[in-house]
Coordinates of C-alpha atoms and ligand atoms in Angstrom, one line a residue:
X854 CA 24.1 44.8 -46.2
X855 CA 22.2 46.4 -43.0
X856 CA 20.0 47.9 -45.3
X857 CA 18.8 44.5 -46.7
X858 CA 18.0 43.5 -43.4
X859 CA 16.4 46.4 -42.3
X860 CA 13.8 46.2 -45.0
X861 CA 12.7 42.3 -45.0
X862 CA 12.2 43.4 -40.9
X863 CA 10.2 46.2 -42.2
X864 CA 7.8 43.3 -44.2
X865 CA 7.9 45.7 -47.3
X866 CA 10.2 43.9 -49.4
X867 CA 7.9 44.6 -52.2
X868 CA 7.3 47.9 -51.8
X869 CA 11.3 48.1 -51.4
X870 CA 12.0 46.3 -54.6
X871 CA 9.7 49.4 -56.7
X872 CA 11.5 51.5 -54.9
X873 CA 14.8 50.2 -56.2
X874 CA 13.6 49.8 -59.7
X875 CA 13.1 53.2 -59.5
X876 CA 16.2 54.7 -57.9
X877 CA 16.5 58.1 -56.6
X878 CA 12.6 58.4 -56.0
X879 CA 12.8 56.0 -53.1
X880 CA 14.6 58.3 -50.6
X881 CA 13.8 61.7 -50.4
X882 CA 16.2 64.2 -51.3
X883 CA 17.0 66.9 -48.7
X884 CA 15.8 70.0 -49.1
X885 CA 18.5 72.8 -49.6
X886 CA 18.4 76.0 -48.7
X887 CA 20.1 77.6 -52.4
X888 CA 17.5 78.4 -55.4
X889 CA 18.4 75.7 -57.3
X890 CA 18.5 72.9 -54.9
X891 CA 15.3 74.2 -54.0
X892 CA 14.0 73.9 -57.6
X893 CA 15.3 70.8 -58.2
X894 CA 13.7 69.3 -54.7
X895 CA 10.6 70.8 -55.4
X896 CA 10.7 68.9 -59.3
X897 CA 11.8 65.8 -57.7
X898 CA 9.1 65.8 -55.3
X899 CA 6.8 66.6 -58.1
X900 CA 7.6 63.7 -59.8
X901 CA 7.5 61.3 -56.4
X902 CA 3.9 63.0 -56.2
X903 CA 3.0 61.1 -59.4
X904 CA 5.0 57.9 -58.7
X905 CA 1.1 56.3 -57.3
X906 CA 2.9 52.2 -56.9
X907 CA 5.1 53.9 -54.7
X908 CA 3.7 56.5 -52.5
X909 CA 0.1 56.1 -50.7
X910 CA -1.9 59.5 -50.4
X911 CA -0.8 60.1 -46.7
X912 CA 2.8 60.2 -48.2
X913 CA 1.9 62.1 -50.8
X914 CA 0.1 64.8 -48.7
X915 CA 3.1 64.6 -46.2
X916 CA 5.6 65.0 -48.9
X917 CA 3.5 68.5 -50.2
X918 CA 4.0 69.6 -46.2
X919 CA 7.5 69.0 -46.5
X920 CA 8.0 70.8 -49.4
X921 CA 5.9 74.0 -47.9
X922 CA 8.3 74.0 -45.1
X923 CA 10.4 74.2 -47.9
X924 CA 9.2 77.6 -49.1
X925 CA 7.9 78.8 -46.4
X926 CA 9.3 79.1 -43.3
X927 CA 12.4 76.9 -43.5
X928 CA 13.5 76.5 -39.6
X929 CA 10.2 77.0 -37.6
X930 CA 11.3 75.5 -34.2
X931 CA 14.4 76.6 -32.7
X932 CA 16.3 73.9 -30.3
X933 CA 17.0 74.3 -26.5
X934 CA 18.2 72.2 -23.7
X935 CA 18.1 68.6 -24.2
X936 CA 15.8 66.4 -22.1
X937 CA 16.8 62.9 -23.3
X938 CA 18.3 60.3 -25.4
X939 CA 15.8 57.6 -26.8
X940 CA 16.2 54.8 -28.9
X941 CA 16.3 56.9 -31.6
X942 CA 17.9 59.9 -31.0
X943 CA 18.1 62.9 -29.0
X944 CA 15.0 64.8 -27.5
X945 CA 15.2 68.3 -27.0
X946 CA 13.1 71.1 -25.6
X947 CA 11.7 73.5 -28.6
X948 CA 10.1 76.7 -29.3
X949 CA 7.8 77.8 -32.2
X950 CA 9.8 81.1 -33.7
X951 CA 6.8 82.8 -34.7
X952 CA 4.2 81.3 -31.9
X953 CA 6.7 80.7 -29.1
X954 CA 4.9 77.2 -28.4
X955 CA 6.5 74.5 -26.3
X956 CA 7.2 71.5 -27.9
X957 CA 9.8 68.6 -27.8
X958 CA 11.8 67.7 -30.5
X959 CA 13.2 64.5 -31.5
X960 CA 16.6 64.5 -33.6
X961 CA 16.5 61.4 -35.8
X962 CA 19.2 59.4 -36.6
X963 CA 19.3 57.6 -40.5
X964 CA 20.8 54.6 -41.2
X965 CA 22.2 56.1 -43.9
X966 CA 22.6 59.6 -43.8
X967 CA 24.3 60.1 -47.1
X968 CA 20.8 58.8 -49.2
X969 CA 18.7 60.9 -47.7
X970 CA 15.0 59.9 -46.3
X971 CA 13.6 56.6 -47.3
X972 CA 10.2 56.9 -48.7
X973 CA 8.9 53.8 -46.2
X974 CA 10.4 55.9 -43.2
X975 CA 8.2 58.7 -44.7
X976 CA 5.2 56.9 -45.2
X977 CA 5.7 55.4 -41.2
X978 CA 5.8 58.6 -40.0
X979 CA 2.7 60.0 -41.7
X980 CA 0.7 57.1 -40.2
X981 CA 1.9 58.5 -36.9
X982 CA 1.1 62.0 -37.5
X983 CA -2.9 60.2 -37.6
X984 CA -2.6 58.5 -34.7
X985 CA -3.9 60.5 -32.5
X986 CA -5.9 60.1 -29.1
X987 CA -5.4 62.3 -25.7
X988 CA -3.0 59.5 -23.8
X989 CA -0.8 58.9 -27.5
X990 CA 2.1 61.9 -27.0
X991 CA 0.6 63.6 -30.4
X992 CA 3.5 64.0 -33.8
X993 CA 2.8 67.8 -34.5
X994 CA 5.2 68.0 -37.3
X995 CA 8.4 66.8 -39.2
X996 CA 11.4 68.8 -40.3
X997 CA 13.6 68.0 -42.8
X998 CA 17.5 69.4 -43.3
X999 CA 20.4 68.2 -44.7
X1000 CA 19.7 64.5 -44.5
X1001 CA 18.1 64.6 -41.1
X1002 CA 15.0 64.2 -39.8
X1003 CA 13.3 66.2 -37.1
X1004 CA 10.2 65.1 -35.4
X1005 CA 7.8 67.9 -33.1
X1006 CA 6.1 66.2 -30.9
X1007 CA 3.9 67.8 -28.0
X1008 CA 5.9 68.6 -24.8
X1009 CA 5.2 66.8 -21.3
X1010 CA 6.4 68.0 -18.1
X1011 CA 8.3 64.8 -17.0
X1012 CA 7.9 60.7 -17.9
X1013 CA 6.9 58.3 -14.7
X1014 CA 10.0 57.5 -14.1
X1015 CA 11.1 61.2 -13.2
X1016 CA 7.3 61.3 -11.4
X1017 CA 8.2 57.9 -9.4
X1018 CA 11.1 59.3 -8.2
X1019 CA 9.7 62.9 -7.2
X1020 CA 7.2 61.5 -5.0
X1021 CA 8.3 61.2 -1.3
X1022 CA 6.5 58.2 0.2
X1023 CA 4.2 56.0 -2.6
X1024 CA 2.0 57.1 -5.2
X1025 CA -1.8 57.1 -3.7
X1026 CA -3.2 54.0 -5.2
X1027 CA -6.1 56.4 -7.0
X1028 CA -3.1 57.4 -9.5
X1029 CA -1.7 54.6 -10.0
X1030 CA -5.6 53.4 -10.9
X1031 CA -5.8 56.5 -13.4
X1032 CA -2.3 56.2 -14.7
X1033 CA -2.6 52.7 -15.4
X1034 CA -6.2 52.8 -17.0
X1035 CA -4.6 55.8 -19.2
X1036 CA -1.8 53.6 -19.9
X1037 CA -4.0 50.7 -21.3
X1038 CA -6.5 53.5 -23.3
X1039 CA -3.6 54.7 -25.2
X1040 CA -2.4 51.3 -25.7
X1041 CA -5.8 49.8 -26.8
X1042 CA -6.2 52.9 -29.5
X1043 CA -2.8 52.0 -31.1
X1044 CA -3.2 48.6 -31.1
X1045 CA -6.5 49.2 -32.6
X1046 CA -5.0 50.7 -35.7
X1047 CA -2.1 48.2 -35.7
X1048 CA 0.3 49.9 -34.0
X1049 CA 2.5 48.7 -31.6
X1050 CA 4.9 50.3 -29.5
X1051 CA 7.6 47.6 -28.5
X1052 CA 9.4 49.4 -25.9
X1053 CA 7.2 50.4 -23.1
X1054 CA 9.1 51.4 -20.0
X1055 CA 8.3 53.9 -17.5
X1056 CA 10.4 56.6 -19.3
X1057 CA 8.6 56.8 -22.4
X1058 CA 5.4 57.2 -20.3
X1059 CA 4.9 60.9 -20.0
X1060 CA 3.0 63.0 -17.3
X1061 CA 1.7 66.0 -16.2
X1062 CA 0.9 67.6 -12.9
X1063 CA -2.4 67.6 -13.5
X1064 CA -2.7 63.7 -13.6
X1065 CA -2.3 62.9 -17.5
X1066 CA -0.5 60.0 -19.4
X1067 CA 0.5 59.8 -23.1
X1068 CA 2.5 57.1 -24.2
X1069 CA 5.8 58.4 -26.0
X1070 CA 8.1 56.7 -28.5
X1071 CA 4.9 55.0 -30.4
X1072 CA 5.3 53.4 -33.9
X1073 CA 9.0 54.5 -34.1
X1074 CA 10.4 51.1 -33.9
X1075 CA 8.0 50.2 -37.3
X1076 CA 9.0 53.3 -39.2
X1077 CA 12.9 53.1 -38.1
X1078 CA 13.8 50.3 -37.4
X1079 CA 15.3 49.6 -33.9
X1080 CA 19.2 50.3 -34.1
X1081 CA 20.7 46.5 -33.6
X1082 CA 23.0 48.8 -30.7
X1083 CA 22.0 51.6 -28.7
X1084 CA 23.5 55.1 -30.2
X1085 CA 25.5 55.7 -27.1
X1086 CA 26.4 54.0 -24.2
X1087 CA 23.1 53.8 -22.8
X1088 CA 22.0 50.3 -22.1
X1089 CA 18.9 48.9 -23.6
X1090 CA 16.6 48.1 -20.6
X1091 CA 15.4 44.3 -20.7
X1092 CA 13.1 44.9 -17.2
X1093 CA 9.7 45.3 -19.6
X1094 CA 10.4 42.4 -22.3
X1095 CA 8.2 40.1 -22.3
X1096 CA 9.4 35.7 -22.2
X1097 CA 8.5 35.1 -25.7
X1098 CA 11.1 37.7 -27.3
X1099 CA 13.6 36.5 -24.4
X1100 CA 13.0 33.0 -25.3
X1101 CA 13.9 33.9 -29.1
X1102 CA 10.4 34.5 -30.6
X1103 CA 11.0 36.7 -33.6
X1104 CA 7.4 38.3 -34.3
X1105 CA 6.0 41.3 -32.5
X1106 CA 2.5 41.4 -31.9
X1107 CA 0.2 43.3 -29.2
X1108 CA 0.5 40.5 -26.2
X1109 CA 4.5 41.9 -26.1
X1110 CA 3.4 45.3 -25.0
X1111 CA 0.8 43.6 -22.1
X1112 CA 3.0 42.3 -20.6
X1113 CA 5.3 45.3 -19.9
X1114 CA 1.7 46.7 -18.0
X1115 CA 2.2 44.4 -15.3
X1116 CA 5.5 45.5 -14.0
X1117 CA 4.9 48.8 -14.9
X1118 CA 1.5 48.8 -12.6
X1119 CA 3.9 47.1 -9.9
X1120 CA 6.9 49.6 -10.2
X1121 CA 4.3 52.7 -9.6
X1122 CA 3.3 51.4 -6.2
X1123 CA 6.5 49.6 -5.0
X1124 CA 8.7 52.5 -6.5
X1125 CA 11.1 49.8 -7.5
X1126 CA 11.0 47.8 -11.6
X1127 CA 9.6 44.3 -10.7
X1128 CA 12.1 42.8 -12.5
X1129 CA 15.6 44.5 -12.3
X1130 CA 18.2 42.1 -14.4
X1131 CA 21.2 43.0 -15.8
X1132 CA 21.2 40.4 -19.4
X1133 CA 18.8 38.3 -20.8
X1134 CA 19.1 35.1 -18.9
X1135 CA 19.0 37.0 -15.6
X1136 CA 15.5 38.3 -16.8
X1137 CA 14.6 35.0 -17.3
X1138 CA 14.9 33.5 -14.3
X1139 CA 14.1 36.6 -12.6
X1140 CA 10.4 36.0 -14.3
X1141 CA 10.9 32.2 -13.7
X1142 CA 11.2 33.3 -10.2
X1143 CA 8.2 34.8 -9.3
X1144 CA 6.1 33.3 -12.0
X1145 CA 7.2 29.8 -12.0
X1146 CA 9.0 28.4 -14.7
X1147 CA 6.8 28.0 -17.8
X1148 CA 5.8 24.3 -19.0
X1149 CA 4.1 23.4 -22.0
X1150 CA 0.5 23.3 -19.9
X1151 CA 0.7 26.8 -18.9
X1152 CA 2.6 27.7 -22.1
X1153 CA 1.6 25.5 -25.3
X1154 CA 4.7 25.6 -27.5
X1155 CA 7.4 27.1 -25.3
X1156 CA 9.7 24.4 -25.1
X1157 CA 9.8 24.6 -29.2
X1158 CA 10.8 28.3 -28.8
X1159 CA 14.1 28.9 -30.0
X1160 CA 16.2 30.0 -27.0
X1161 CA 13.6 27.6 -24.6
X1162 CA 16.4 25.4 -22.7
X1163 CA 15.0 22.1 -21.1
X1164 CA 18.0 22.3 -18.2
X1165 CA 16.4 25.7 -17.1
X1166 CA 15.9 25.2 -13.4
X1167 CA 12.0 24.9 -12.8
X1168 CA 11.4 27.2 -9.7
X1169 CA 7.8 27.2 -8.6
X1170 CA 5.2 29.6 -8.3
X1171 CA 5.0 32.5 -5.7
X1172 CA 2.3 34.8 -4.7
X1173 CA 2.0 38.1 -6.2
X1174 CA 0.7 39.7 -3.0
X1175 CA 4.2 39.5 -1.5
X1176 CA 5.2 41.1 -4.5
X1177 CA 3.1 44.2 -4.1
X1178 CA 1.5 43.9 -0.7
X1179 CA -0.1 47.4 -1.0
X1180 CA -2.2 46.2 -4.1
X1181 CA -5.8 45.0 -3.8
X1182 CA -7.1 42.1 -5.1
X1183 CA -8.1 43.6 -8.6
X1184 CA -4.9 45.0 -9.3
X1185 CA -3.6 41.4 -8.4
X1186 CA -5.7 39.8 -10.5
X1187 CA -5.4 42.3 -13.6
X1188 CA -1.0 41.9 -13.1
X1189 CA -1.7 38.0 -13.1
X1190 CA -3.6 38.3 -16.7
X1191 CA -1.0 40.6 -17.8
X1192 CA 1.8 38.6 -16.8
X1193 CA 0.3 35.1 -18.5
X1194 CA 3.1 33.2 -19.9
X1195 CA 0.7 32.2 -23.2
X1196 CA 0.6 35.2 -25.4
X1197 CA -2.5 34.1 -26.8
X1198 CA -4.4 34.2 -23.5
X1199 CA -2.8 36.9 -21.8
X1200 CA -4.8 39.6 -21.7
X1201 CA -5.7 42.3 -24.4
X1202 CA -5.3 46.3 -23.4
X1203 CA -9.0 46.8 -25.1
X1204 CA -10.2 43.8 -22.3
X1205 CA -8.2 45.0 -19.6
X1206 CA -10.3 48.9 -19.6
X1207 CA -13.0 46.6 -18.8
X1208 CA -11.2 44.7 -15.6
X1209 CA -12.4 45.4 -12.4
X1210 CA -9.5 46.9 -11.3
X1211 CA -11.0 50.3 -13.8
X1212 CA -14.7 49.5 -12.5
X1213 CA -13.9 52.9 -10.2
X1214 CA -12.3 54.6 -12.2
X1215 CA -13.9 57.7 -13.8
X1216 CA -13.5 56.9 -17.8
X1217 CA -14.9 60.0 -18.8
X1218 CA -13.1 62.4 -16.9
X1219 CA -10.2 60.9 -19.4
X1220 CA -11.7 62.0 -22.3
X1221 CA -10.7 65.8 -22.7
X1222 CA -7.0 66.4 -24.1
Ligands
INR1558 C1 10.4 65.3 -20.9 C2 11.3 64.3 -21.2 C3 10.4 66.0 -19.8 N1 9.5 65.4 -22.0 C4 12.4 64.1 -20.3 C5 11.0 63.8 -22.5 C6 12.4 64.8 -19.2 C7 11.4 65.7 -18.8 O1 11.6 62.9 -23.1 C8 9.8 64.5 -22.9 C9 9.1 64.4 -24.2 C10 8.1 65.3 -24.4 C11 9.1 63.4 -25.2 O2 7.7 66.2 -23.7 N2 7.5 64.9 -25.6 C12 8.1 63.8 -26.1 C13 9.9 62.3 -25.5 C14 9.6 61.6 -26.7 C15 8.6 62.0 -27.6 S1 10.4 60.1 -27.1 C16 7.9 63.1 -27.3 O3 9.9 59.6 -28.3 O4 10.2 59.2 -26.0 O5 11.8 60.4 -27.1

């Protein structure tokens, strides 16, 4: 039954039914290690390479590298100490065998682990491999055995969070200029090839010590589908999600991953999440709190959302400046168009590299990977 529901979340119902029709081709079988497993993959991936309803050339040409791996060198990255458990599933530290490259490597759990690798979760993750730009953490490669999926991603010295806490006294306001104009680059690239992250929170933001961001954890929610519970007792952090998924809107789209900037921006100089609540409704009215409660003329429409409830207490307005006192005026400003109740006017990460707050900022010195 989960299943179902995954796909029709997934929007490729169509694509799902074909894939039914035709059975075993859907999901990929795992590659085994023993001759005639390995003969009988490699014949079953033959035939998904000529299954063209089904599988788009990216698949296909992922779906040859898979099987190389599957000749080749079978186990090219060996595991070390974990960093990390994300949405979905461990992180680990990992070296190259032959090349002894650093990487990190992302153990993923499958719905169902007994069918193998869905062909849709295949075709998801070969549109990450593409996306690619020096502040998106970059997909090296994927790894397939015994029903699991391994992702190699590049390696990061630590995520903000880690950096937020290492600093003693506040982060010079020059980085949290270049980490946020990083922040919205990497963000206006994805969203420019329709991909959205979902879950942006200070610990999927990596860093180095050199001064470089890369967003991590992009495009995993589309091509996995967001467990409904977290995988272990690690609690789902609300502090970045945004009033219209609080307030019960069901659709993603870009405006949900603006509005985590904002208190990301404000966490980096204060040191402390802008909007610390412990379950939904707390969130709310922590947001209500310093933003004002929304009304239908600085929200059209929100009192027809689904979770909108008219006996909400209306708290009014406060300054953002007593918020983040350390902040000039154009960081103000560009948190304030971040944090606008109206998705449809709040603004857009390719609009905000153009806000004043950047104006200093040196944009080409952000270019080099
Ligand atoms: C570090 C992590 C360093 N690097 C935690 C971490 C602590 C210190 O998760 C990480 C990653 C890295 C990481 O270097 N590359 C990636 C995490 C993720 C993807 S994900 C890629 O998707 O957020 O789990």
């Amino acid at each position: 039954a989960g299943r179902g529901l995954v796909e029709q979340r997934h929007g490729v119902v169509g694509v799902v039914r074909t894939a039914m029709i035709l059975g075993m081709w859907a999901r990929m079988p795992p590659l085994l290690s023993s001759t005639s497993s390995a003969i009988l993959s490699a014949w079953r991936l033959s035939a998904l390479l000529l299954c063209p309803p089904v599988l788009s050339p990216s698949v296909q040409s992922l779906l040859r590298s898979v099987k190389m791996d599957a000749t080749e060198s079978f186990r090219k990255w060996k595991r070390g100490q974990k960093l990390g458990e994300g949405t979905f599933g461990e992180v680990y530290v990992a070296t190259h065998e032959k090349t002894g490259e650093v990487a990190a490597l992302k153990k993923i759990k499958l719905e169902c682990e007994d069918e193998g690798v869905p062909g849709t979760t295949l075709r998801e993750v070969s549109l990450l491999k593409e996306l690619q730009h020096p502040n998106v953490v970059g997909l090296c490669d994927v790894q397939q055995d015994n029903h699991k999926l391994y992702l190699i991603f590049e390696f990061l010295d630590k995520d903000l969070k880690r950096h937020i806490d290492s600093v003693s006294g506040h982060l010079s306001i020059e980085q949290v200029r270049s980490f946020s104009f990083q922040l919205v680059k990497g963000l206006s690239f994805c969203h420019s090839r329709g991909v959205m992250h979902r879950d942006l929170k200070p610990q999927n933001l990596l860093v180095t010590n050199q001064g470089r961001l890369k967003i991590a954890d992009f495009g995993l929610a589309r091509a996995f589908c967001p467990p409904i519970r977290p995988l272990t007792h690690e609690v789902v952090t609300l502090w970045y999600r945004p009033p219209e998924i609080l307030l019960g809107s069901a659709t993603y789209a870009p405006p949900v991953d603006m509005w985590a900037i904002g208190p990301i921006i404000v966490e980096m100089i204060t040191k402390r999440p802008m909007f610390p609540a412990d379950c939904e409704i707390d969130m709310l009215y922590k947001i209500f709190r310093i933003l004002g409660t929304p009304t239908e003329s600085n929200w059209p429409g929100v009192t027809n959302l689904k979770d909108w409830n008219p006996a909400f207490p209306m708290w009014p307005k406060i300054s953002l400046r007593s918020i983040a006192p350390q902040l000039d005026e154009q960081g103000l400003d560009l948190i304030q168009q971040t944090l606008n109740y109206d998705p449809k006017t709040r603004i857009s990460a390719k609009a905000s590299m153009e806000h004043s707050f950047f104006s200093t900022v040196d944009k080409s010195a952000h270019n080099t990977l």
